[in-house]
mmCIF file of C-alpha atoms in Angstrom:
data_model
loop_
_atom_site.group_PDB
_atom_site.id
_atom_site.type_symbol
_atom_site.label_atom_id
_atom_site.label_comp_id
_atom_site.label_asym_id
_atom_site.label_seq_id
_atom_site.Cartn_x
_atom_site.Cartn_y
_atom_site.Cartn_z
ATOM 1 C CA MET A 1 39.146 -23.333 61.832
ATOM 2 C CA LYS A 2 41.721 -24.270 64.477
ATOM 3 C CA GLN A 3 40.919 -26.881 67.110
ATOM 4 C CA GLY A 4 41.650 -26.638 70.824
ATOM 5 C CA THR A 5 41.156 -22.870 70.907
ATOM 6 C CA LEU A 6 38.797 -20.722 72.951
ATOM 7 C CA ALA A 7 36.817 -20.084 69.772
ATOM 8 C CA SER A 8 36.358 -23.776 68.971
ATOM 9 C CA ARG A 9 35.186 -24.411 72.546
ATOM 10 C CA ASN A 10 32.662 -21.574 72.567
ATOM 11 C CA ILE A 11 31.377 -22.352 69.077
ATOM 12 C CA ARG A 12 30.795 -25.949 70.162
ATOM 13 C CA VAL A 13 28.997 -24.874 73.361
ATOM 14 C CA LEU A 14 26.778 -22.377 71.539
ATOM 15 C CA PHE A 15 26.000 -24.949 68.841
ATOM 16 C CA TRP A 16 24.570 -27.394 71.389
ATOM 17 C CA ALA A 17 22.912 -24.629 73.401
ATOM 18 C CA GLU A 18 21.260 -23.363 70.222
ATOM 19 C CA LEU A 19 20.199 -26.905 69.382
ATOM 20 C CA PHE A 20 18.284 -27.467 72.624
ATOM 21 C CA GLY A 21 17.080 -23.875 72.802
ATOM 22 C CA SER A 22 15.489 -24.273 69.373
ATOM 23 C CA VAL A 23 13.312 -27.233 70.380
ATOM 24 C CA ARG A 24 9.777 -25.976 69.879
ATOM 25 C CA PHE A 25 7.526 -28.869 68.959
ATOM 26 C CA ILE A 26 4.659 -26.440 68.355
ATOM 27 C CA GLN A 27 6.528 -24.847 65.429
ATOM 28 C CA PRO A 28 5.123 -26.939 62.525
ATOM 29 C CA VAL A 29 1.551 -26.134 63.571
ATOM 30 C CA LEU A 30 2.097 -22.747 65.226
ATOM 31 C CA ALA A 31 -0.208 -20.783 62.928
ATOM 32 C CA LEU A 32 -2.855 -23.498 63.262
ATOM 33 C CA PHE A 33 -2.450 -23.289 67.058
ATOM 34 C CA TYR A 34 -3.015 -19.541 66.904
ATOM 35 C CA PHE A 35 -6.134 -19.998 64.787
ATOM 36 C CA SER A 36 -7.465 -22.660 67.184
ATOM 37 C CA ARG A 37 -7.123 -20.185 70.079
ATOM 38 C CA GLY A 38 -9.181 -17.551 68.263
ATOM 39 C CA LEU A 39 -6.537 -15.481 66.460
ATOM 40 C CA ASP A 40 -6.659 -14.510 62.777
ATOM 41 C CA GLU A 41 -4.031 -13.429 60.211
ATOM 42 C CA ALA A 42 -4.015 -9.810 61.373
ATOM 43 C CA SER A 43 -3.814 -10.846 65.048
ATOM 44 C CA ILE A 44 -0.770 -13.016 64.338
ATOM 45 C CA LEU A 45 0.987 -10.072 62.721
ATOM 46 C CA TRP A 46 0.098 -7.920 65.733
ATOM 47 C CA LEU A 47 1.796 -10.518 67.943
ATOM 48 C CA LEU A 48 4.929 -10.022 65.859
ATOM 49 C CA LEU A 49 4.509 -6.320 66.528
ATOM 50 C CA PHE A 50 4.459 -6.900 70.291
ATOM 51 C CA TRP A 51 7.450 -9.234 69.963
ATOM 52 C CA SER A 52 9.336 -6.417 68.250
ATOM 53 C CA THR A 53 8.279 -4.043 71.027
ATOM 54 C CA GLY A 54 9.878 -6.392 73.555
ATOM 55 C CA VAL A 55 13.052 -6.375 71.474
ATOM 56 C CA LEU A 56 12.997 -2.587 71.262
ATOM 57 C CA ILE A 57 12.675 -2.267 75.037
ATOM 58 C CA GLY A 58 15.532 -4.651 75.760
ATOM 59 C CA GLU A 59 18.155 -3.975 73.086
ATOM 60 C CA ILE A 60 20.256 -1.232 74.689
ATOM 61 C CA PRO A 61 20.150 -2.353 78.361
ATOM 62 C CA THR A 62 20.915 -5.994 77.512
ATOM 63 C CA GLY A 63 23.728 -5.022 75.128
ATOM 64 C CA MET A 64 25.245 -2.882 77.872
ATOM 65 C CA PHE A 65 24.754 -5.757 80.315
ATOM 66 C CA ALA A 66 26.745 -8.113 78.063
ATOM 67 C CA ASP A 67 29.614 -5.619 77.675
ATOM 68 C CA ARG A 68 29.732 -5.123 81.453
ATOM 69 C CA TYR A 69 29.123 -8.606 82.850
ATOM 70 C CA GLY A 70 29.945 -10.918 79.965
ATOM 71 C CA ALA A 71 27.952 -12.748 77.338
ATOM 72 C CA LYS A 72 27.743 -15.956 79.373
ATOM 73 C CA MET A 73 25.575 -14.386 82.073
ATOM 74 C CA SER A 74 23.530 -12.597 79.427
ATOM 75 C CA PHE A 75 22.853 -15.873 77.599
ATOM 76 C CA MET A 76 21.668 -17.659 80.741
ATOM 77 C CA ILE A 77 19.205 -14.911 81.690
ATOM 78 C CA GLY A 78 17.867 -14.802 78.139
ATOM 79 C CA ALA A 79 17.388 -18.577 78.058
ATOM 80 C CA PHE A 80 15.456 -18.499 81.342
ATOM 81 C CA LEU A 81 13.092 -15.763 80.131
ATOM 82 C CA SER A 82 12.580 -17.607 76.839
ATOM 83 C CA ILE A 83 11.411 -20.708 78.708
ATOM 84 C CA ILE A 84 8.875 -18.671 80.680
ATOM 85 C CA SER A 85 7.490 -16.987 77.557
ATOM 86 C CA HIS A 86 7.084 -20.328 75.783
ATOM 87 C CA ALA A 87 5.421 -21.977 78.791
ATOM 88 C CA MET A 88 2.851 -19.166 78.916
ATOM 89 C CA LEU A 89 1.355 -20.443 75.654
ATOM 90 C CA ILE A 90 -0.126 -23.380 77.574
ATOM 91 C CA TRP A 91 -2.528 -20.965 79.291
ATOM 92 C CA ALA A 92 -2.929 -18.551 76.356
ATOM 93 C CA TYR A 93 -6.682 -18.584 75.745
ATOM 94 C CA ASP A 94 -7.041 -14.809 75.895
ATOM 95 C CA PRO A 95 -5.306 -12.277 73.624
ATOM 96 C CA TRP A 96 -3.556 -10.523 76.539
ATOM 97 C CA VAL A 97 -1.694 -13.730 77.453
ATOM 98 C CA PHE A 98 -0.399 -14.006 73.880
ATOM 99 C CA VAL A 99 0.647 -10.353 74.065
ATOM 100 C CA ILE A 100 2.628 -10.809 77.302
ATOM 101 C CA SER A 101 4.229 -13.994 75.973
ATOM 102 C CA SER A 102 5.279 -12.201 72.781
ATOM 103 C CA LEU A 103 6.663 -9.211 74.690
ATOM 104 C CA LEU A 104 8.675 -11.467 77.015
ATOM 105 C CA SER A 105 9.892 -13.598 74.117
ATOM 106 C CA GLY A 106 11.138 -10.506 72.291
ATOM 107 C CA PHE A 107 12.824 -9.210 75.444
ATOM 108 C CA SER A 108 14.556 -12.563 76.030
ATOM 109 C CA VAL A 109 16.026 -12.527 72.526
ATOM 110 C CA THR A 110 17.888 -9.291 73.259
ATOM 111 C CA PHE A 111 20.091 -11.069 75.807
ATOM 112 C CA PHE A 112 21.519 -13.003 72.836
ATOM 113 C CA SER A 113 21.236 -10.277 70.193
ATOM 114 C CA GLY A 114 24.632 -8.683 69.693
ATOM 115 C CA ALA A 115 26.129 -10.575 72.620
ATOM 116 C CA ASP A 116 26.477 -13.786 70.608
ATOM 117 C CA GLU A 117 28.258 -12.079 67.716
ATOM 118 C CA ALA A 118 30.545 -10.157 70.068
ATOM 119 C CA PHE A 119 31.238 -13.309 72.099
ATOM 120 C CA ILE A 120 32.276 -15.377 69.077
ATOM 121 C CA TYR A 121 34.180 -12.571 67.346
ATOM 122 C CA GLU A 122 36.260 -11.849 70.450
ATOM 123 C CA SER A 123 36.854 -15.588 70.903
ATOM 124 C CA LEU A 124 38.060 -15.854 67.302
ATOM 125 C CA LYS A 125 40.412 -12.895 67.789
ATOM 126 C CA GLU A 126 42.273 -14.881 70.456
ATOM 127 C CA SER A 127 43.467 -17.243 67.708
ATOM 128 C CA ASN A 128 43.592 -14.624 64.902
ATOM 129 C CA GLU A 129 40.598 -16.139 63.122
ATOM 130 C CA GLU A 130 38.164 -13.211 63.244
ATOM 131 C CA ASN A 131 37.815 -13.325 59.440
ATOM 132 C CA MET A 132 35.895 -16.598 59.910
ATOM 133 C CA LEU A 133 32.959 -15.136 61.851
ATOM 134 C CA ASP A 134 30.426 -15.811 59.092
ATOM 135 C CA LYS A 135 31.500 -19.454 58.975
ATOM 136 C CA ALA A 136 31.304 -19.740 62.785
ATOM 137 C CA LEU A 137 27.842 -18.158 62.931
ATOM 138 C CA GLY A 138 26.720 -20.459 60.131
ATOM 139 C CA ILE A 139 27.825 -23.495 62.150
ATOM 140 C CA ILE A 140 25.998 -22.284 65.275
ATOM 141 C CA GLN A 141 22.908 -21.363 63.274
ATOM 142 C CA SER A 142 22.837 -24.816 61.670
ATOM 143 C CA ALA A 143 21.967 -26.308 65.071
ATOM 144 C CA GLN A 144 18.430 -24.982 64.936
ATOM 145 C CA PHE A 145 17.936 -26.502 61.506
ATOM 146 C CA MET A 146 19.311 -29.869 62.585
ATOM 147 C CA VAL A 147 17.021 -30.199 65.584
ATOM 148 C CA MET A 148 14.026 -28.973 63.616
ATOM 149 C CA VAL A 149 14.220 -32.026 61.374
ATOM 150 C CA ILE A 150 13.059 -34.194 64.278
ATOM 151 C CA VAL A 151 10.943 -31.543 65.989
ATOM 152 C CA LEU A 152 8.924 -30.685 62.896
ATOM 153 C CA ILE A 153 8.116 -34.291 62.070
ATOM 154 C CA LEU A 154 7.177 -35.269 65.620
ATOM 155 C CA GLY A 155 5.276 -32.033 66.196
ATOM 156 C CA ALA A 156 3.104 -32.495 63.124
ATOM 157 C CA ILE A 157 2.464 -36.170 63.916
ATOM 158 C CA ILE A 158 1.529 -35.499 67.548
ATOM 159 C CA ALA A 159 -0.801 -32.639 66.563
ATOM 160 C CA GLN A 160 -2.336 -34.320 63.513
ATOM 161 C CA ASN A 161 -5.851 -33.971 64.971
ATOM 162 C CA LEU A 162 -5.233 -30.349 66.018
ATOM 163 C CA THR A 163 -6.780 -30.834 69.475
ATOM 164 C CA ASP A 164 -5.993 -28.536 72.389
ATOM 165 C CA GLU A 165 -4.503 -31.406 74.413
ATOM 166 C CA GLN A 166 -2.056 -32.111 71.602
ATOM 167 C CA PHE A 167 -1.027 -28.456 71.413
ATOM 168 C CA VAL A 168 -0.403 -28.338 75.185
ATOM 169 C CA LEU A 169 1.725 -31.502 75.002
ATOM 170 C CA LEU A 170 3.877 -29.964 72.258
ATOM 171 C CA ILE A 171 4.487 -26.812 74.295
ATOM 172 C CA ALA A 172 5.338 -28.788 77.457
ATOM 173 C CA LEU A 173 7.858 -30.940 75.567
ATOM 174 C CA GLY A 174 9.477 -27.792 74.216
ATOM 175 C CA VAL A 175 9.827 -26.309 77.704
ATOM 176 C CA PHE A 176 11.566 -29.467 78.939
ATOM 177 C CA PHE A 177 14.210 -29.508 76.207
ATOM 178 C CA GLN A 178 14.768 -25.750 76.332
ATOM 179 C CA SER A 179 15.610 -26.088 80.029
ATOM 180 C CA LEU A 180 18.692 -28.088 79.026
ATOM 181 C CA GLN A 181 20.022 -25.027 77.203
ATOM 182 C CA ILE A 182 20.728 -23.275 80.504
ATOM 183 C CA VAL A 183 22.830 -26.225 81.696
ATOM 184 C CA LEU A 184 24.884 -26.226 78.495
ATOM 185 C CA LEU A 185 25.533 -22.484 78.676
ATOM 186 C CA THR A 186 27.401 -22.947 81.965
ATOM 187 C CA PHE A 187 30.254 -24.470 79.917
ATOM 188 C CA ALA A 188 30.775 -21.284 77.865
ATOM 189 C CA LYS A 189 33.898 -19.258 78.674
ATOM 190 C CA ASN A 190 34.129 -15.487 78.302
ATOM 191 C CA PRO A 191 37.165 -14.246 76.308
ATOM 192 C CA PRO A 192 39.756 -12.202 78.255
ATOM 193 C CA GLU A 193 38.598 -8.639 78.923
ATOM 194 C CA HIS A 194 35.123 -9.525 77.628
ATOM 195 C CA GLY A 195 32.508 -8.106 79.977
ATOM 196 C CA SER A 196 34.987 -5.763 81.643
ATOM 197 C CA TYR A 197 33.596 -2.392 80.527
ATOM 198 C CA ARG A 198 33.157 -0.201 83.603
ATOM 199 C CA GLU A 199 32.752 3.332 82.239
ATOM 200 C CA ASN A 200 29.631 5.460 82.699
ATOM 201 C CA PRO A 201 26.624 3.802 80.969
ATOM 202 C CA PHE A 202 25.904 6.975 78.981
ATOM 203 C CA LYS A 203 29.494 7.018 77.746
ATOM 204 C CA GLN A 204 29.081 3.379 76.770
ATOM 205 C CA VAL A 205 26.088 4.218 74.571
ATOM 206 C CA LYS A 206 27.855 7.315 73.209
ATOM 207 C CA GLU A 207 30.842 5.217 72.110
ATOM 208 C CA GLY A 208 28.498 2.811 70.342
ATOM 209 C CA VAL A 209 26.791 5.694 68.505
ATOM 210 C CA LEU A 210 30.207 7.110 67.590
ATOM 211 C CA ALA A 211 31.255 3.758 66.105
ATOM 212 C CA ILE A 212 28.208 3.852 63.814
ATOM 213 C CA LYS A 213 28.845 7.500 62.847
ATOM 214 C CA LYS A 214 32.429 6.674 61.880
ATOM 215 C CA ALA A 215 31.201 3.908 59.570
ATOM 216 C CA PRO A 216 27.800 4.958 58.117
ATOM 217 C CA GLN A 217 27.973 2.006 55.718
ATOM 218 C CA LEU A 218 27.097 -0.120 58.757
ATOM 219 C CA LEU A 219 23.680 1.519 58.921
ATOM 220 C CA TRP A 220 22.949 1.029 55.219
ATOM 221 C CA MET A 221 24.033 -2.598 55.314
ATOM 222 C CA PHE A 222 21.898 -3.243 58.372
ATOM 223 C CA LEU A 223 18.820 -1.675 56.765
ATOM 224 C CA ASN A 224 19.394 -3.784 53.656
ATOM 225 C CA ILE A 225 19.513 -6.960 55.736
ATOM 226 C CA THR A 226 16.547 -5.984 57.919
ATOM 227 C CA LEU A 227 14.133 -4.876 55.196
ATOM 228 C CA VAL A 228 14.722 -8.108 53.285
ATOM 229 C CA PHE A 229 14.604 -10.360 56.356
ATOM 230 C CA ILE A 230 11.328 -9.080 57.841
ATOM 231 C CA PRO A 231 9.051 -9.886 54.874
ATOM 232 C CA SER A 232 10.882 -12.933 53.504
ATOM 233 C CA VAL A 233 11.521 -14.717 56.813
ATOM 234 C CA ALA A 234 9.736 -13.154 59.800
ATOM 235 C CA ILE A 235 6.400 -12.714 58.012
ATOM 236 C CA PHE A 236 6.452 -15.595 55.517
ATOM 237 C CA ASP A 237 7.538 -18.253 58.028
ATOM 238 C CA ASN A 238 4.626 -17.439 60.326
ATOM 239 C CA PHE A 239 2.206 -18.630 57.662
ATOM 240 C CA SER A 240 4.164 -21.548 56.174
ATOM 241 C CA ASP A 241 2.059 -24.303 57.767
ATOM 242 C CA LYS A 242 -1.183 -22.516 56.842
ATOM 243 C CA LEU A 243 0.003 -22.082 53.247
ATOM 244 C CA LEU A 244 0.910 -25.769 52.971
ATOM 245 C CA LEU A 245 -2.486 -26.778 54.345
ATOM 246 C CA ASP A 246 -4.288 -24.458 51.914
ATOM 247 C CA ALA A 247 -2.234 -25.907 49.050
ATOM 248 C CA GLY A 248 -3.662 -29.343 49.846
ATOM 249 C CA LEU A 249 -0.926 -30.926 51.975
ATOM 250 C CA PRO A 250 -2.269 -33.107 54.848
ATOM 251 C CA VAL A 251 -1.325 -31.973 58.364
ATOM 252 C CA TYR A 252 0.868 -35.007 59.057
ATOM 253 C CA PHE A 253 2.922 -34.252 55.920
ATOM 254 C CA ILE A 254 3.518 -30.626 56.910
ATOM 255 C CA GLY A 255 6.137 -31.699 59.454
ATOM 256 C CA PHE A 256 7.990 -33.794 56.874
ATOM 257 C CA SER A 257 7.995 -30.892 54.410
ATOM 258 C CA LEU A 258 9.299 -28.395 56.955
ATOM 259 C CA ALA A 259 11.837 -30.958 58.173
ATOM 260 C CA GLY A 260 13.130 -31.324 54.631
ATOM 261 C CA LEU A 261 13.545 -27.559 54.461
ATOM 262 C CA SER A 262 15.464 -27.665 57.744
ATOM 263 C CA VAL A 263 17.858 -30.277 56.337
ATOM 264 C CA PHE A 264 18.417 -27.978 53.373
ATOM 265 C CA SER A 265 19.000 -24.975 55.671
ATOM 266 C CA PHE A 266 21.429 -27.018 57.794
ATOM 267 C CA PHE A 267 23.716 -27.747 54.847
ATOM 268 C CA VAL A 268 23.385 -24.201 53.504
ATOM 269 C CA SER A 269 24.424 -22.737 56.878
ATOM 270 C CA ARG A 270 27.397 -25.082 57.035
ATOM 271 C CA SER A 271 28.443 -23.960 53.541
ATOM 272 C CA ILE A 272 28.466 -20.195 54.096
ATOM 273 C CA GLY A 273 32.253 -20.086 54.451
ATOM 274 C CA TRP A 274 32.636 -22.057 51.214
ATOM 275 C CA MET A 275 30.265 -19.743 49.321
ATOM 276 C CA THR A 276 31.849 -16.487 50.522
ATOM 277 C CA SER A 277 35.297 -17.791 49.590
ATOM 278 C CA ARG A 278 34.141 -17.952 45.957
ATOM 279 C CA ILE A 279 31.999 -14.842 45.617
ATOM 280 C CA SER A 280 32.321 -11.425 47.224
ATOM 281 C CA ARG A 281 30.126 -10.926 50.259
ATOM 282 C CA ILE A 282 28.640 -7.728 48.825
ATOM 283 C CA LEU A 283 27.575 -9.374 45.554
ATOM 284 C CA PHE A 284 26.257 -12.325 47.532
ATOM 285 C CA LEU A 285 23.955 -10.043 49.550
ATOM 286 C CA TYR A 286 22.640 -8.343 46.408
ATOM 287 C CA ILE A 287 21.868 -11.674 44.735
ATOM 288 C CA THR A 288 20.067 -13.103 47.750
ATOM 289 C CA GLY A 289 18.065 -9.882 48.136
ATOM 290 C CA ALA A 290 16.794 -10.253 44.572
ATOM 291 C CA LEU A 291 15.914 -13.905 45.243
ATOM 292 C CA ALA A 292 13.818 -12.854 48.259
ATOM 293 C CA VAL A 293 11.778 -10.414 46.162
ATOM 294 C CA PHE A 294 11.261 -13.046 43.460
ATOM 295 C CA GLY A 295 10.092 -15.628 46.009
ATOM 296 C CA LEU A 296 7.564 -13.270 47.611
ATOM 297 C CA LEU A 297 6.129 -12.302 44.210
ATOM 298 C CA LEU A 298 5.671 -15.976 43.385
ATOM 299 C CA ALA A 299 3.931 -16.468 46.738
ATOM 300 C CA ALA A 300 1.488 -13.662 45.944
ATOM 301 C CA PHE A 301 0.303 -15.290 42.714
ATOM 302 C CA TYR A 302 1.108 -19.016 42.777
ATOM 303 C CA ARG A 303 1.022 -20.111 46.449
ATOM 304 C CA GLU A 304 -1.955 -22.448 45.876
ATOM 305 C CA ASN A 305 0.172 -24.664 43.629
ATOM 306 C CA LEU A 306 1.902 -27.051 46.049
ATOM 307 C CA TRP A 307 5.053 -27.590 43.977
ATOM 308 C CA ILE A 308 5.550 -23.882 43.349
ATOM 309 C CA LEU A 309 4.937 -23.192 47.043
ATOM 310 C CA LEU A 310 7.615 -25.726 48.001
ATOM 311 C CA PHE A 311 10.036 -24.077 45.559
ATOM 312 C CA ILE A 312 9.274 -20.686 47.126
ATOM 313 C CA MET A 313 9.943 -22.069 50.595
ATOM 314 C CA VAL A 314 13.293 -23.531 49.506
ATOM 315 C CA LEU A 315 14.256 -20.193 47.962
ATOM 316 C CA LEU A 316 13.337 -18.140 51.024
ATOM 317 C CA ARG A 317 14.957 -20.643 53.403
ATOM 318 C CA PHE A 318 18.212 -20.210 51.488
ATOM 319 C CA VAL A 319 17.940 -16.429 51.738
ATOM 320 C CA GLY A 320 17.109 -16.551 55.440
ATOM 321 C CA ALA A 321 19.980 -18.905 56.252
ATOM 322 C CA VAL A 322 22.831 -17.043 54.587
ATOM 323 C CA ARG A 323 22.276 -13.295 54.686
ATOM 324 C CA TYR A 324 22.761 -12.403 58.353
ATOM 325 C CA PRO A 325 26.026 -14.330 58.984
ATOM 326 C CA VAL A 326 27.544 -12.668 55.909
ATOM 327 C CA TYR A 327 26.445 -9.224 57.092
ATOM 328 C CA ALA A 328 27.734 -9.967 60.609
ATOM 329 C CA GLN A 329 31.223 -10.633 59.245
ATOM 330 C CA LEU A 330 31.293 -7.315 57.380
ATOM 331 C CA ALA A 331 29.937 -5.366 60.350
ATOM 332 C CA ASN A 332 32.038 -6.860 63.146
ATOM 333 C CA ASP A 333 35.250 -6.229 61.230
ATOM 334 C CA ILE A 334 34.972 -2.519 62.105
ATOM 335 C CA ILE A 335 33.056 -2.383 65.413
ATOM 336 C CA PRO A 336 35.305 -1.625 68.443
ATOM 337 C CA SER A 337 35.795 -4.562 70.812
ATOM 338 C CA LYS A 338 34.968 -2.887 74.128
ATOM 339 C CA VAL A 339 31.482 -1.758 73.059
ATOM 340 C CA ARG A 340 30.815 -4.417 70.427
ATOM 341 C CA ALA A 341 27.607 -5.791 71.987
ATOM 342 C CA THR A 342 26.324 -2.279 72.740
ATOM 343 C CA THR A 343 26.937 -1.128 69.158
ATOM 344 C CA ILE A 344 25.211 -4.168 67.684
ATOM 345 C CA SER A 345 22.291 -3.596 70.051
ATOM 346 C CA LEU A 346 22.030 0.028 68.903
ATOM 347 C CA LEU A 347 21.755 -1.202 65.326
ATOM 348 C CA SER A 348 19.170 -3.742 66.428
ATOM 349 C CA ILE A 349 17.000 -0.909 67.741
ATOM 350 C CA ILE A 350 16.666 0.199 64.134
ATOM 351 C CA ASP A 351 15.631 -3.361 63.330
ATOM 352 C CA SER A 352 12.942 -3.185 66.012
ATOM 353 C CA VAL A 353 11.641 0.136 64.682
ATOM 354 C CA CYS A 354 11.500 -1.370 61.188
ATOM 355 C CA ASP A 355 9.676 -4.379 62.639
ATOM 356 C CA LEU A 356 7.071 -2.123 64.227
ATOM 357 C CA LEU A 357 6.536 -0.127 61.039
ATOM 358 C CA VAL A 358 6.453 -3.126 58.704
ATOM 359 C CA PHE A 359 4.332 -5.412 60.890
ATOM 360 C CA SER A 360 1.765 -2.697 61.632
ATOM 361 C CA SER A 361 1.562 -1.739 57.946
ATOM 362 C CA VAL A 362 1.307 -5.300 56.670
ATOM 363 C CA ALA A 363 -1.187 -6.222 59.410
ATOM 364 C CA THR A 364 -3.639 -3.674 58.017
ATOM 365 C CA ILE A 365 -3.195 -5.186 54.550
ATOM 366 C CA ALA A 366 -3.444 -8.808 55.743
ATOM 367 C CA VAL A 367 -7.225 -8.539 56.163
ATOM 368 C CA PHE A 368 -7.485 -8.384 52.359
ATOM 369 C CA GLY A 369 -5.874 -11.815 51.921
ATOM 370 C CA PHE A 370 -2.526 -13.483 51.322
ATOM 371 C CA ASP A 371 -2.098 -12.100 47.801
ATOM 372 C CA LYS A 372 -2.118 -8.481 48.978
ATOM 373 C CA LEU A 373 -0.014 -9.394 52.014
ATOM 374 C CA PHE A 374 2.785 -10.950 49.951
ATOM 375 C CA LEU A 375 2.710 -8.175 47.340
ATOM 376 C CA ALA A 376 3.284 -5.669 50.134
ATOM 377 C CA ALA A 377 6.034 -7.896 51.550
ATOM 378 C CA ALA A 378 7.719 -8.098 48.128
ATOM 379 C CA ALA A 379 7.639 -4.305 47.784
ATOM 380 C CA ILE A 380 9.333 -3.866 51.167
ATOM 381 C CA ALA A 381 11.997 -6.465 50.345
ATOM 382 C CA PHE A 382 12.602 -4.768 46.981
ATOM 383 C CA VAL A 383 13.276 -1.421 48.665
ATOM 384 C CA GLY A 384 15.616 -3.105 51.143
ATOM 385 C CA SER A 385 17.539 -4.988 48.457
ATOM 386 C CA LEU A 386 18.301 -1.724 46.617
ATOM 387 C CA LEU A 387 19.973 -0.042 49.594
ATOM 388 C CA PRO A 388 23.724 0.429 49.005
ATOM 389 C CA LEU A 389 26.211 -2.104 50.296
ATOM 390 C CA ARG A 390 29.914 -1.414 50.638
ATOM 391 C CA SER A 391 32.644 -3.592 52.060
ATOM 392 C CA VAL A 392 34.801 -2.208 54.831
ATOM 393 C CA ASN A 393 38.438 -2.555 55.740
ATOM 394 C CA ARG A 394 39.053 -4.649 58.825
ATOM 395 C CA GLU A 395 40.179 -2.738 61.855
ATOM 396 C CA ARG A 396 41.941 -4.678 64.541
ATOM 397 C CA ASN A 397 40.835 -3.321 67.893
#
């Protein structure tokens, strides 16, 4: 990747912004925090449902906002709302506070969803490097894994007694570091013509829908990615600390274990470009889909064995780290530049609908225990992994 270009500048800015924005010291004990505030397994899955509702509400308007006013402004608003949603957890002793926090958190994510891909892809086009989007997204994504190494260890150590005061301290520390993300985002620079769309909003959405109709393989690829991601990452990760505790790992070791997984994810994310240069992206997605199903089946039957559980977590971390950047490369190669963020947001609405359906379905099964929960998750991932994938020819817009 060339140095001294607009792309290298924006990738560097987003890397550091992602790093500070990912500082959530509560993460290694999040499920335990939920349980301490009176929630159960089903309630946690319902929070994911409300988070997805927030995403569903925000996807189209925030995608249109990014195409009209630029990704930089979109990022800064999203970061501000994310800080508010995280800070609300300090006072979340009643279910309705958790619900509002989850809704706002989901809504804040949509200011980044689609806009970040469009922002980097258009930046790469300025130096004719758009075929390196998956590598660029892998680099940016690696920031969250790097910071989590420290965050997970410190978070677990600080909250080793699982007292409410310790939980509040973790949340407050997270709010402080996340505030630095807004400062860093001021150094981002919109590519030329990015954020200049001024047509009728309905025409903007219509053009995004038309882009998907012209390339229906986009929809199938997106469903493949989504139906594997939801059970293997979104659902499984929410119970990782609880699973480790049930498998006999002391609380203060949970942070070290999750930190080790973050180190692994960091190097995997940084190696996406190397991997896709040696194996076709389509085959790569099929293989990782099968690995996700295998990992969830193991979790259903052997999660109480600590070593097997750790193997499962390594497997699913690998899957979670590599699949979306690879898909993003394939998808962005054919999405028109002027409505790129809007089109990606339209696809993300499908993701939100899938979230709502999967989370609500699995939440009803969760009351019967982890074994039934992970069997249902494996079935969903299996269906997703079988959906057809087809590479597309790059269109220069």
